[in-house]
Amino acid sequence: MPPRLSQVAVLDMDGTLFPGVVGLALVSCLAAQGLADPGPVEDIGRVARRYEDGELDLVSATTAVYERYASSLAGQAQHQVQQAARECWTGVSGRLFPFSRRLVADLADLGIRSMLISGSPDEVIQVAAQDLRIPYARGAIAETDAGRYTGELASMPAVRDGKSAAVAELARGAGLVPRCVFAIGNSINDAGVFALSVHSVAFEPDRELTALAEGNGWLIADRICLPTLLTTVLSSLRAQQQVGHRRRHTW
């Protein structure tokens, strides 16, 4: 069966749908349950503070956190970490920005397939996607062998062009040819997806993404003005769909 052309929306989690980093919440849960080596976990906290203090750039900090996260899981059973991820999400999901669930629902009503692409661990991102009714999701994947973590990484979506690659991979797996009509994110890691999208929203962006957004004409919003902006963008998408529908029926 040939691939189907499909409109997609690419959504970011940390700092966009969620005010914080879901992955750090998961690491805390794992440490509390004895499912992560405390040494690398403590290193993750130190790396995060160095990034916040401006000592590390985003790529360096993200790569270092990924390496320590994978190392902290070495030897742990995957099913136990997945259970901890479910418990973690139950504990933090109430902190989602108020617009998050409505945005996903509105996109679905337009027939637009959402993809949640995040730098946080895949275990918790898959749980979040299921809760939000997002059909496709990808987070950072720690390598496993025979149901146990090896201490190595298999996938890093939030580094370099990782998000664009994740979108392409998810689309291939679903038999889709994606046309990105909407994207929202808050960091330079989202720029690759923004460049492919019809409507791109930099939500409370970091300094690098702000500069790129201003140079490329991408929308910039904070949590106060975003609901109004989303109403405008979704109305535009709806109008474009109606025009396309009329054109297909004028023969």
mmCIF file of C-alpha atoms in Angstrom:
data_model
loop_
_atom_site.group_PDB
_atom_site.id
_atom_site.type_symbol
_atom_site.label_atom_id
_atom_site.label_comp_id
_atom_site.label_asym_id
_atom_site.label_seq_id
_atom_site.Cartn_x
_atom_site.Cartn_y
_atom_site.Cartn_z
ATOM 1 C CA MET A 1 0.000 0.000 0.000
ATOM 2 C CA PRO A 2 1.547 3.380 -1.006
ATOM 3 C CA PRO A 3 2.297 5.939 1.736
ATOM 4 C CA ARG A 4 -0.506 8.394 2.492
ATOM 5 C CA LEU A 5 -0.001 12.156 2.439
ATOM 6 C CA SER A 6 -0.948 13.374 5.902
ATOM 7 C CA GLN A 7 -0.968 16.686 7.739
ATOM 8 C CA VAL A 8 1.019 16.486 10.976
ATOM 9 C CA ALA A 9 1.720 18.732 13.942
ATOM 10 C CA VAL A 10 4.983 18.396 15.856
ATOM 11 C CA LEU A 11 4.726 19.157 19.566
ATOM 12 C CA ASP A 12 7.467 19.595 22.152
ATOM 13 C CA MET A 13 6.983 18.569 25.783
ATOM 14 C CA ASP A 14 9.555 20.156 28.115
ATOM 15 C CA GLY A 15 8.986 23.871 28.536
ATOM 16 C CA THR A 16 6.185 23.807 25.961
ATOM 17 C CA LEU A 17 3.284 21.557 26.918
ATOM 18 C CA PHE A 18 4.814 21.076 30.364
ATOM 19 C CA PRO A 19 6.388 23.823 32.516
ATOM 20 C CA GLY A 20 9.618 22.059 33.324
ATOM 21 C CA VAL A 21 11.487 18.913 32.309
ATOM 22 C CA VAL A 22 9.517 15.684 32.597
ATOM 23 C CA GLY A 23 12.734 13.697 32.305
ATOM 24 C CA LEU A 24 14.142 15.202 35.503
ATOM 25 C CA ALA A 25 10.948 14.226 37.316
ATOM 26 C CA LEU A 26 11.370 10.663 36.053
ATOM 27 C CA VAL A 27 15.006 10.541 37.166
ATOM 28 C CA SER A 28 13.929 11.622 40.665
ATOM 29 C CA CYS A 29 11.278 8.883 40.725
ATOM 30 C CA LEU A 30 13.781 6.263 39.588
ATOM 31 C CA ALA A 31 16.319 7.336 42.195
ATOM 32 C CA ALA A 32 13.683 7.257 44.952
ATOM 33 C CA GLN A 33 12.762 3.680 43.971
ATOM 34 C CA GLY A 34 16.359 2.480 43.742
ATOM 35 C CA LEU A 35 16.069 1.992 39.973
ATOM 36 C CA ALA A 36 18.919 4.316 39.008
ATOM 37 C CA ASP A 37 22.546 4.555 40.063
ATOM 38 C CA PRO A 38 22.738 7.615 42.355
ATOM 39 C CA GLY A 39 26.142 8.718 41.028
ATOM 40 C CA PRO A 40 25.037 9.528 37.457
ATOM 41 C CA VAL A 41 21.748 10.885 38.817
ATOM 42 C CA GLU A 42 23.633 13.419 40.951
ATOM 43 C CA ASP A 43 25.726 14.307 37.883
ATOM 44 C CA ILE A 44 22.521 15.040 35.934
ATOM 45 C CA GLY A 45 21.555 17.605 38.550
ATOM 46 C CA ARG A 46 24.972 19.233 38.368
ATOM 47 C CA VAL A 47 24.862 19.397 34.569
ATOM 48 C CA ALA A 48 21.394 20.958 34.671
ATOM 49 C CA ARG A 49 22.609 23.645 37.090
ATOM 50 C CA ARG A 50 25.650 24.394 34.926
ATOM 51 C CA TYR A 51 23.375 24.901 31.929
ATOM 52 C CA GLU A 52 21.079 27.187 33.923
ATOM 53 C CA ASP A 53 24.139 29.197 35.024
ATOM 54 C CA GLY A 54 25.293 29.580 31.425
ATOM 55 C CA GLU A 55 28.397 27.429 31.816
ATOM 56 C CA LEU A 56 27.229 24.881 29.203
ATOM 57 C CA ASP A 57 25.444 25.354 25.895
ATOM 58 C CA LEU A 58 22.253 23.416 25.252
ATOM 59 C CA VAL A 59 23.775 20.739 23.005
ATOM 60 C CA SER A 60 26.622 20.015 25.421
ATOM 61 C CA ALA A 61 24.294 19.910 28.406
ATOM 62 C CA THR A 62 21.740 17.714 26.644
ATOM 63 C CA THR A 63 24.377 15.245 25.449
ATOM 64 C CA ALA A 64 25.907 15.026 28.927
ATOM 65 C CA VAL A 65 22.512 14.451 30.553
ATOM 66 C CA TYR A 66 21.668 11.724 28.030
ATOM 67 C CA GLU A 67 24.935 9.904 28.703
ATOM 68 C CA ARG A 68 24.461 10.020 32.459
ATOM 69 C CA TYR A 69 20.819 8.981 32.215
ATOM 70 C CA ALA A 70 21.703 5.883 30.178
ATOM 71 C CA SER A 71 24.557 5.069 32.532
ATOM 72 C CA SER A 72 22.302 5.367 35.588
ATOM 73 C CA LEU A 73 19.980 2.656 34.201
ATOM 74 C CA ALA A 74 22.639 0.047 33.443
ATOM 75 C CA GLY A 75 21.417 -3.384 34.530
ATOM 76 C CA GLN A 76 17.904 -2.256 35.480
ATOM 77 C CA ALA A 77 14.834 -4.143 34.252
ATOM 78 C CA GLN A 78 12.973 -2.253 31.536
ATOM 79 C CA HIS A 79 9.510 -3.181 32.820
ATOM 80 C CA GLN A 80 10.295 -1.682 36.230
ATOM 81 C CA VAL A 81 11.435 1.601 34.694
ATOM 82 C CA GLN A 82 8.314 1.674 32.531
ATOM 83 C CA GLN A 83 6.153 1.208 35.616
ATOM 84 C CA ALA A 84 8.024 4.016 37.377
ATOM 85 C CA ALA A 85 7.404 6.210 34.314
ATOM 86 C CA ARG A 86 3.660 5.578 34.572
ATOM 87 C CA GLU A 87 3.708 6.518 38.250
ATOM 88 C CA CYS A 88 5.828 9.589 37.533
ATOM 89 C CA TRP A 89 3.457 10.855 34.841
ATOM 90 C CA THR A 90 0.456 10.343 37.113
ATOM 91 C CA GLY A 91 2.194 12.538 39.653
ATOM 92 C CA VAL A 92 3.179 15.390 37.339
ATOM 93 C CA SER A 93 0.519 15.439 34.591
ATOM 94 C CA GLY A 94 -1.587 17.916 36.544
ATOM 95 C CA ARG A 95 1.150 20.490 35.949
ATOM 96 C CA LEU A 96 0.602 20.584 32.174
ATOM 97 C CA PHE A 97 -0.071 24.047 30.806
ATOM 98 C CA PRO A 98 -3.848 24.581 30.605
ATOM 99 C CA PHE A 99 -3.749 24.932 26.806
ATOM 100 C CA SER A 100 -1.983 21.594 26.214
ATOM 101 C CA ARG A 101 -4.880 19.136 26.176
ATOM 102 C CA ARG A 102 -7.113 21.544 24.256
ATOM 103 C CA LEU A 103 -4.441 22.058 21.578
ATOM 104 C CA VAL A 104 -4.078 18.318 20.967
ATOM 105 C CA ALA A 105 -7.868 17.879 20.820
ATOM 106 C CA ASP A 106 -8.317 20.814 18.421
ATOM 107 C CA LEU A 107 -5.637 19.466 16.083
ATOM 108 C CA ALA A 108 -7.304 16.051 16.103
ATOM 109 C CA ASP A 109 -10.657 17.657 15.277
ATOM 110 C CA LEU A 110 -9.008 19.105 12.150
ATOM 111 C CA GLY A 111 -7.727 15.676 11.170
ATOM 112 C CA ILE A 112 -4.139 16.700 11.880
ATOM 113 C CA ARG A 113 -1.982 13.926 13.330
ATOM 114 C CA SER A 114 0.100 15.063 16.300
ATOM 115 C CA MET A 115 3.629 13.852 16.940
ATOM 116 C CA LEU A 116 5.165 14.395 20.378
ATOM 117 C CA ILE A 117 8.941 14.611 19.952
ATOM 118 C CA SER A 118 10.856 15.222 23.168
ATOM 119 C CA GLY A 119 14.297 15.069 24.650
ATOM 120 C CA SER A 120 12.905 13.452 27.810
ATOM 121 C CA PRO A 121 13.112 9.649 28.156
ATOM 122 C CA ASP A 122 10.895 7.647 25.839
ATOM 123 C CA GLU A 123 9.419 5.673 28.725
ATOM 124 C CA VAL A 124 7.635 8.706 30.175
ATOM 125 C CA ILE A 125 6.953 10.337 26.793
ATOM 126 C CA GLN A 126 5.039 7.275 25.596
ATOM 127 C CA VAL A 127 2.893 7.372 28.748
ATOM 128 C CA ALA A 128 2.274 11.097 28.287
ATOM 129 C CA ALA A 129 1.327 10.631 24.636
ATOM 130 C CA GLN A 130 -1.172 7.926 25.535
ATOM 131 C CA ASP A 131 -2.723 10.170 28.189
ATOM 132 C CA LEU A 132 -2.910 13.127 25.782
ATOM 133 C CA ARG A 133 -4.212 10.920 22.950
ATOM 134 C CA ILE A 134 -1.277 11.765 20.737
ATOM 135 C CA PRO A 135 -0.895 8.958 18.193
ATOM 136 C CA TYR A 136 2.851 9.205 17.577
ATOM 137 C CA ALA A 137 5.621 9.912 20.083
ATOM 138 C CA ARG A 138 9.355 9.629 20.471
ATOM 139 C CA GLY A 139 11.660 10.435 23.365
ATOM 140 C CA ALA A 140 15.257 9.606 24.187
ATOM 141 C CA ILE A 141 15.719 5.837 23.976
ATOM 142 C CA ALA A 142 18.111 4.019 26.281
ATOM 143 C CA GLU A 143 19.398 0.789 24.759
ATOM 144 C CA THR A 144 18.176 -2.538 26.158
ATOM 145 C CA ASP A 145 19.232 -6.148 25.759
ATOM 146 C CA ALA A 146 17.059 -9.047 26.937
ATOM 147 C CA GLY A 147 14.834 -6.635 28.859
ATOM 148 C CA ARG A 148 17.624 -4.847 30.744
ATOM 149 C CA TYR A 149 19.330 -1.538 30.072
ATOM 150 C CA THR A 150 22.868 -1.685 28.731
ATOM 151 C CA GLY A 151 23.972 1.760 29.885
ATOM 152 C CA GLU A 152 24.134 3.053 26.306
ATOM 153 C CA LEU A 153 21.862 5.306 24.263
ATOM 154 C CA ALA A 154 19.997 4.286 21.114
ATOM 155 C CA SER A 155 18.345 7.610 20.220
ATOM 156 C CA MET A 156 18.745 11.297 21.126
ATOM 157 C CA PRO A 157 15.872 13.292 19.548
ATOM 158 C CA ALA A 158 16.818 16.610 21.107
ATOM 159 C CA VAL A 159 20.343 16.803 19.700
ATOM 160 C CA ARG A 160 21.147 18.415 16.344
ATOM 161 C CA ASP A 161 18.551 17.356 13.746
ATOM 162 C CA GLY A 162 17.181 14.589 15.936
ATOM 163 C CA LYS A 163 13.612 15.886 15.959
ATOM 164 C CA SER A 164 13.326 16.077 12.179
ATOM 165 C CA ALA A 165 14.784 12.564 11.933
ATOM 166 C CA ALA A 166 12.294 11.298 14.516
ATOM 167 C CA VAL A 167 9.372 12.771 12.566
ATOM 168 C CA ALA A 168 10.579 11.060 9.381
ATOM 169 C CA GLU A 169 11.068 7.740 11.162
ATOM 170 C CA LEU A 170 7.650 7.806 12.814
ATOM 171 C CA ALA A 171 6.031 8.725 9.503
ATOM 172 C CA ARG A 172 7.728 5.849 7.687
ATOM 173 C CA GLY A 173 6.598 3.423 10.366
ATOM 174 C CA ALA A 174 3.012 4.612 9.996
ATOM 175 C CA GLY A 175 3.083 4.596 6.186
ATOM 176 C CA LEU A 176 2.713 8.373 5.981
ATOM 177 C CA VAL A 177 4.196 11.117 3.861
ATOM 178 C CA PRO A 178 4.094 13.946 6.410
ATOM 179 C CA ARG A 179 3.253 17.549 5.609
ATOM 180 C CA CYS A 180 4.036 19.518 8.738
ATOM 181 C CA VAL A 181 1.409 22.232 9.101
ATOM 182 C CA PHE A 182 2.075 23.182 12.731
ATOM 183 C CA ALA A 183 4.973 23.011 15.164
ATOM 184 C CA ILE A 184 5.531 24.378 18.636
ATOM 185 C CA GLY A 185 8.630 24.309 20.826
ATOM 186 C CA ASN A 186 10.867 26.409 23.027
ATOM 187 C CA SER A 187 14.498 25.698 22.170
ATOM 188 C CA ILE A 188 17.019 25.729 19.354
ATOM 189 C CA ASN A 189 16.483 21.958 19.103
ATOM 190 C CA ASP A 190 13.076 22.682 17.535
ATOM 191 C CA ALA A 191 14.471 24.835 14.721
ATOM 192 C CA GLY A 192 14.839 21.981 12.242
ATOM 193 C CA VAL A 193 11.169 21.092 12.540
ATOM 194 C CA PHE A 194 10.138 24.764 12.444
ATOM 195 C CA ALA A 195 11.897 25.166 9.101
ATOM 196 C CA LEU A 196 9.633 22.461 7.636
ATOM 197 C CA SER A 197 6.363 23.693 9.109
ATOM 198 C CA VAL A 198 3.670 25.960 7.667
ATOM 199 C CA HIS A 199 2.953 27.526 11.080
ATOM 200 C CA SER A 200 5.749 27.524 13.689
ATOM 201 C CA VAL A 201 5.332 28.858 17.229
ATOM 202 C CA ALA A 202 8.325 29.584 19.444
ATOM 203 C CA PHE A 203 6.843 29.356 22.927
ATOM 204 C CA GLU A 204 8.816 31.304 25.554
ATOM 205 C CA PRO A 205 11.906 30.449 23.484
ATOM 206 C CA ASP A 206 15.539 30.388 24.525
ATOM 207 C CA ARG A 207 17.850 33.080 23.192
ATOM 208 C CA GLU A 208 19.006 31.127 20.123
ATOM 209 C CA LEU A 209 15.501 30.165 19.032
ATOM 210 C CA THR A 210 14.299 33.725 19.604
ATOM 211 C CA ALA A 211 16.918 35.037 17.190
ATOM 212 C CA LEU A 212 16.020 32.439 14.583
ATOM 213 C CA ALA A 213 12.293 33.057 15.012
ATOM 214 C CA GLU A 214 12.753 36.777 14.484
ATOM 215 C CA GLY A 215 14.890 36.163 11.401
ATOM 216 C CA ASN A 216 12.531 33.612 9.846
ATOM 217 C CA GLY A 217 9.207 35.215 10.707
ATOM 218 C CA TRP A 218 8.147 32.415 13.039
ATOM 219 C CA LEU A 219 5.542 33.271 15.645
ATOM 220 C CA ILE A 220 6.695 34.020 19.189
ATOM 221 C CA ALA A 221 4.378 33.652 22.178
ATOM 222 C CA ASP A 222 4.282 33.397 25.949
ATOM 223 C CA ARG A 223 1.726 31.614 28.111
ATOM 224 C CA ILE A 224 -0.474 34.716 28.301
ATOM 225 C CA CYS A 225 -0.912 35.386 24.586
ATOM 226 C CA LEU A 226 -0.584 31.811 23.325
ATOM 227 C CA PRO A 227 -4.276 30.790 23.623
ATOM 228 C CA THR A 228 -5.334 33.713 21.412
ATOM 229 C CA LEU A 229 -2.542 33.013 18.938
ATOM 230 C CA LEU A 230 -3.513 29.328 18.755
ATOM 231 C CA THR A 231 -7.104 30.276 17.992
ATOM 232 C CA THR A 232 -5.865 32.352 15.055
ATOM 233 C CA VAL A 233 -3.530 29.630 13.757
ATOM 234 C CA LEU A 234 -6.144 26.884 14.036
ATOM 235 C CA SER A 235 -8.686 29.082 12.251
ATOM 236 C CA SER A 236 -6.182 29.589 9.447
ATOM 237 C CA LEU A 237 -5.594 25.849 9.163
ATOM 238 C CA ARG A 238 -9.333 25.223 9.075
ATOM 239 C CA ALA A 239 -9.785 27.823 6.328
ATOM 240 C CA GLN A 240 -6.957 26.300 4.279
ATOM 241 C CA GLN A 241 -8.563 22.879 4.559
ATOM 242 C CA GLN A 242 -11.899 24.279 3.387
ATOM 243 C CA VAL A 243 -10.261 25.898 0.355
ATOM 244 C CA GLY A 244 -8.556 22.632 -0.494
ATOM 245 C CA HIS A 245 -11.822 20.757 -0.123
ATOM 246 C CA ARG A 246 -13.624 23.148 -2.482
ATOM 247 C CA ARG A 247 -10.859 22.874 -5.087
ATOM 248 C CA ARG A 248 -11.138 19.083 -5.077
ATOM 249 C CA HIS A 249 -14.866 19.335 -5.779
ATOM 250 C CA THR A 250 -14.950 21.944 -8.543
ATOM 251 C CA TRP A 251 -14.425 19.545 -11.429
#
